């Protein structure tokens, strides 16, 4: 019960009516969610108004229904897309390793080993994405808003495409959020600055053409729950301040307010310094003091909160009580809610009465949602802290990636690092700082190469003697091993290490290296050893292909 309730209150904290009130939100709507009537059943689909579409159909939990389409997972873990009908129909005969939602006429999908393709509702291909100005496009957001879809390049830069696949806002940003209400917040660093988001990052508001509307000027004063900067109901809470779409301050945030969550219908939940929740309006006036354990949901002119004893209170914008429940209650539409009671779910009407005698073993809810993302049922089911769900390309030119790293190999070492080289000579190529930092060490680490496809390398250099003493570098210390550690953190394709290892062996073969033996246990792991008459060292590769080792001959 408690685990279920934890999941449930998080759902209530982030979702807002998708059918009850008019809103400027650009996000798509959910019409149905997966359910089971009994524990032994397969999953069916039930509308957010409590009407069953179909039942007992899918063994594994499918996605929610967005714009009449949902995705099911087959026994191999691949995705198949279906139309939401009483007898659901597949939109094509394709299987996908990744995919998003049907929004604004298209769905982003990825087949095994391929790049990102957008398909239509009938399953036909609309367009494909592979690269932009020579940089691979490695991921797109799972959905469109305001005719724009966020994408990411291999260098972790962000831009936007339109529904035809045209890049309409170039990938120049270090930070970018999905569009909502016709605007988006993006961020970049000053010229010649670092390539990571920091205090120096400049944030601004742009329109759907990429034109700057205003800069956001606020210093970070405290940690924020809200990690995705998106306007909601015309306002944005950013670094302790509330801005309108012109980039102007909307009001002075009361001192007792620690965080303000996205607005809906003129109001927003806020968190105070004591960890309690209340309600604030668009003028900055607190209409309900902070006294609740968890925020719930704003729907129409009603606000739902959850108390310390797992009860639900339904109040108006002034805090006057309308209804009380002894269990968690979650409104789905203006006239329909579901309640979790006695380990089962059932639907109730606006007055709190059961709409029929039906009850359900399982009604799908977001499992790991966070309540700081904007109020929207669709976003709640994304299970994403920043309102972004990446659909990752499965295409990788492994040969090109490996070549970009290993072309630094010379007949005596890697780049400026040569086997047998004294450490004192190495100091000519690398700023190693004061020798006391390396006193009695045998290994030094150096930055390697940033290759193509997101592959990166780092060098670990092992010496024959201690590198340095407190009084100076050791002239007797010579390079004995050079480890090339491959970094896969920016590669999201399936079987990345296997692909890279295969390409590495192919590259070595092309350079004249041949397999000469296997070592079962060296440095606590097995290695395959390769050798070439053209190079003055053997190369060993560990089992998963994450490390290559060059060794000096004695």
XYZ file of C-alpha atoms in Angstrom, residues 69 81 91 99-103 105-109 117-121:
18
model
C -1.668 5.532 -30.852
C 2.933 0.557 -32.494
C 0.341 0.429 -37.780
C 10.572 5.173 -30.138
C 8.462 8.070 -28.952
C 4.872 9.265 -29.164
C 2.548 10.177 -32.012
C 2.450 13.967 -31.889
C 1.517 13.888 -37.281
C 4.692 11.846 -36.725
C 6.412 9.335 -34.381
C 10.196 9.154 -33.833
C 11.349 5.523 -34.083
C 13.288 7.864 -38.509
C 9.950 9.646 -38.171
C 6.913 7.702 -39.332
C 3.295 8.641 -39.957
C 0.249 7.130 -38.260
